[in-house]
XYZ file of C-alpha atoms in Angstrom:
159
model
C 54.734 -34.577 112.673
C 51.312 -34.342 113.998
C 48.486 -35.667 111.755
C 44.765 -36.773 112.331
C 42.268 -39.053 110.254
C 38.875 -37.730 108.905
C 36.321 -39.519 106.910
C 34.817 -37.330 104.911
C 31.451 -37.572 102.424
C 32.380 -36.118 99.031
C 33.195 -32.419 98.509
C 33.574 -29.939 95.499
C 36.812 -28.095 94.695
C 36.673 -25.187 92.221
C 39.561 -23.412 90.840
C 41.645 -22.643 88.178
C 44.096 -24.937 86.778
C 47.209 -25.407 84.548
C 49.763 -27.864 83.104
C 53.264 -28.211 84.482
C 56.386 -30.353 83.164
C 57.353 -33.086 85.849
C 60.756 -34.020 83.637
C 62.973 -31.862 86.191
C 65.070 -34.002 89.034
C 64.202 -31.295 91.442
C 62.016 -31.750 93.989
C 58.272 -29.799 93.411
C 56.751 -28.458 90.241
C 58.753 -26.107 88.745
C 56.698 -23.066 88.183
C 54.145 -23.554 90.507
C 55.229 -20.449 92.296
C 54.977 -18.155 89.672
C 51.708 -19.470 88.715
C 50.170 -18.352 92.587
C 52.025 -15.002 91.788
C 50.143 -14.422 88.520
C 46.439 -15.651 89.757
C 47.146 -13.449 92.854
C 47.638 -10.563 90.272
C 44.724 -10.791 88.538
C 42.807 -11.360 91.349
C 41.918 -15.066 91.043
C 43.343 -15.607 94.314
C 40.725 -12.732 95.898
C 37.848 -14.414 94.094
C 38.378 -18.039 95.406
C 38.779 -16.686 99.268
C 35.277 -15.988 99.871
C 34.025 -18.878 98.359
C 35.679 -21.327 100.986
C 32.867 -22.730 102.419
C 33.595 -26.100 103.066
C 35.671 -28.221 105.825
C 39.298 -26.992 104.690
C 39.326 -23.382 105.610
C 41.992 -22.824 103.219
C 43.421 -22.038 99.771
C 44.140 -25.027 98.081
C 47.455 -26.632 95.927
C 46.229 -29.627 94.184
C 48.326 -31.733 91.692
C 46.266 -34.478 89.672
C 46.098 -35.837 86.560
C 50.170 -36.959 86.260
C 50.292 -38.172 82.605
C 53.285 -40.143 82.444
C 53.519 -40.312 78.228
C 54.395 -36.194 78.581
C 55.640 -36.059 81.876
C 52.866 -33.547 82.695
C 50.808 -32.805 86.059
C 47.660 -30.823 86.137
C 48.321 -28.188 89.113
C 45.095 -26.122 90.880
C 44.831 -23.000 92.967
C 41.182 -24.225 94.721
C 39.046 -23.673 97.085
C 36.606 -26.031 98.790
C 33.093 -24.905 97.634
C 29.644 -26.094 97.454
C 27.265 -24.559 95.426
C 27.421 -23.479 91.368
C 30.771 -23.145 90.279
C 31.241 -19.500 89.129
C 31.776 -19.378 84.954
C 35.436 -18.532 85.446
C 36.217 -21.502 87.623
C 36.775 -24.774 86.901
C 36.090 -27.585 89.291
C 35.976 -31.088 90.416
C 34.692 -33.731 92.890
C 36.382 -35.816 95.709
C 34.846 -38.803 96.503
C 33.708 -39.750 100.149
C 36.768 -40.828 101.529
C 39.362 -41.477 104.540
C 41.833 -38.619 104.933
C 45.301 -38.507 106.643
C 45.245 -34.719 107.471
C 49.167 -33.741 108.471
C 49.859 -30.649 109.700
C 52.476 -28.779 108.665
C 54.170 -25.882 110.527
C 56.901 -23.787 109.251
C 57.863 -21.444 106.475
C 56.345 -21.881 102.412
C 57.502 -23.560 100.230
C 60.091 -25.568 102.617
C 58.128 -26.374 105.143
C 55.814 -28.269 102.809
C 58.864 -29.713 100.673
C 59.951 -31.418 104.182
C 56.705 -32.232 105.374
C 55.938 -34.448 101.801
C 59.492 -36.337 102.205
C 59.003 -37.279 105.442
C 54.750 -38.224 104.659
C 56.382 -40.747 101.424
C 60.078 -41.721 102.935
C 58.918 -42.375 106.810
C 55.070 -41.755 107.461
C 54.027 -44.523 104.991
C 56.125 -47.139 105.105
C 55.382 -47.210 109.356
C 52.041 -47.140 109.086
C 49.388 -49.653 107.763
C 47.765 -47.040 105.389
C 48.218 -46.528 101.714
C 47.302 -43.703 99.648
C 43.912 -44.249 98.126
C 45.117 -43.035 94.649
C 42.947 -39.879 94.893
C 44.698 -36.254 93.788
C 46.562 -34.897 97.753
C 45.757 -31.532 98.177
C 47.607 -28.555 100.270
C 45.482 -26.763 102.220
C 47.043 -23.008 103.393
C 45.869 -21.807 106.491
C 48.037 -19.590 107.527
C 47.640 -15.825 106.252
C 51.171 -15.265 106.163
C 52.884 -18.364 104.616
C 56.330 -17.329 105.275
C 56.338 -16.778 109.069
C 58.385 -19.202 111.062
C 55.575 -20.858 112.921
C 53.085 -20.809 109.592
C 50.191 -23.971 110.398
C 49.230 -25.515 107.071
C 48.337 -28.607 106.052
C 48.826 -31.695 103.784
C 45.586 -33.915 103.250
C 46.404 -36.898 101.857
C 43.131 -39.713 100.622
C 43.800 -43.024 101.940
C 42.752 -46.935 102.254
């Protein structure tokens, strides 16, 4: 898998976010899915696109805030954005740090289901990096996620 390093000064994601279970065995966030399908239908997903004006040139998937007590994750639909966030938006900010930026080719969501086993099972443990702790994001490139040659990516904070 190929994958580059950035360092990067802090940056602004602003979104809309919501609350998923984490008790299933399964591997993602059950519900996820449906949650892009109902932002994209009331046109959340439209409003975020042209604010991308950051580094990532993408939609973002962001998972943060795992509270272990309710087996809960906090789960975003972002974009990268600087500027005023936008009333209906929520957002939050990275701090500068060192990226591991992975890319990821191949059909949504299995492409990116691989690509995280083999960044936590193989990438990791050969490599002299740790994650830094900060909330990995999923940045989709690709206008049509489900083609067989689809180039996203997986950015992953690091120390």
């Amino acid at each position: 898998m190929n994958y580059h390093i950035v360092e990067r000064d802090a940056f602004q994601v602003v979104g809309v976010k919501h609350e998923f279970s984490c008790e299933t065995q399964d591997i993602g966030i059950p519900g996820v899915p449906e949650f892009w399908e109902s932002e994209g239908k009331k046109g959340t997903v439209d409003q975020l696109i042209p604010l991308i004006n950051g580094e990532i040139k993408g939609l973002l998937g962001i998972t943060e805030n795992y509270n272990p007590e309710k087996s809960t994750i906090d789960y975003w639909i972002a974009a990268e954005y600087s500027g005023q966030v936008p009333n209906e938006f929520s957002s939050f900010v990275y701090p500068a740090s060192k990226w591991v930026v992975f890319e990821v080719k191949g059909r949504i969501p299995s492409a990116m289901i691989n690509a995280w086993q083999y960044i936590y099972s193989e990438w990791f443990p050969s490599h002299e990096h740790i994650p830094a702790g900060l909330a990995p994001l999923e940045a989709y490139l690709d206008s049509d996620l489900h083609r067989e040659n689809s180039m996203n990516e997986i950015w992953v904070a690091v120390k």
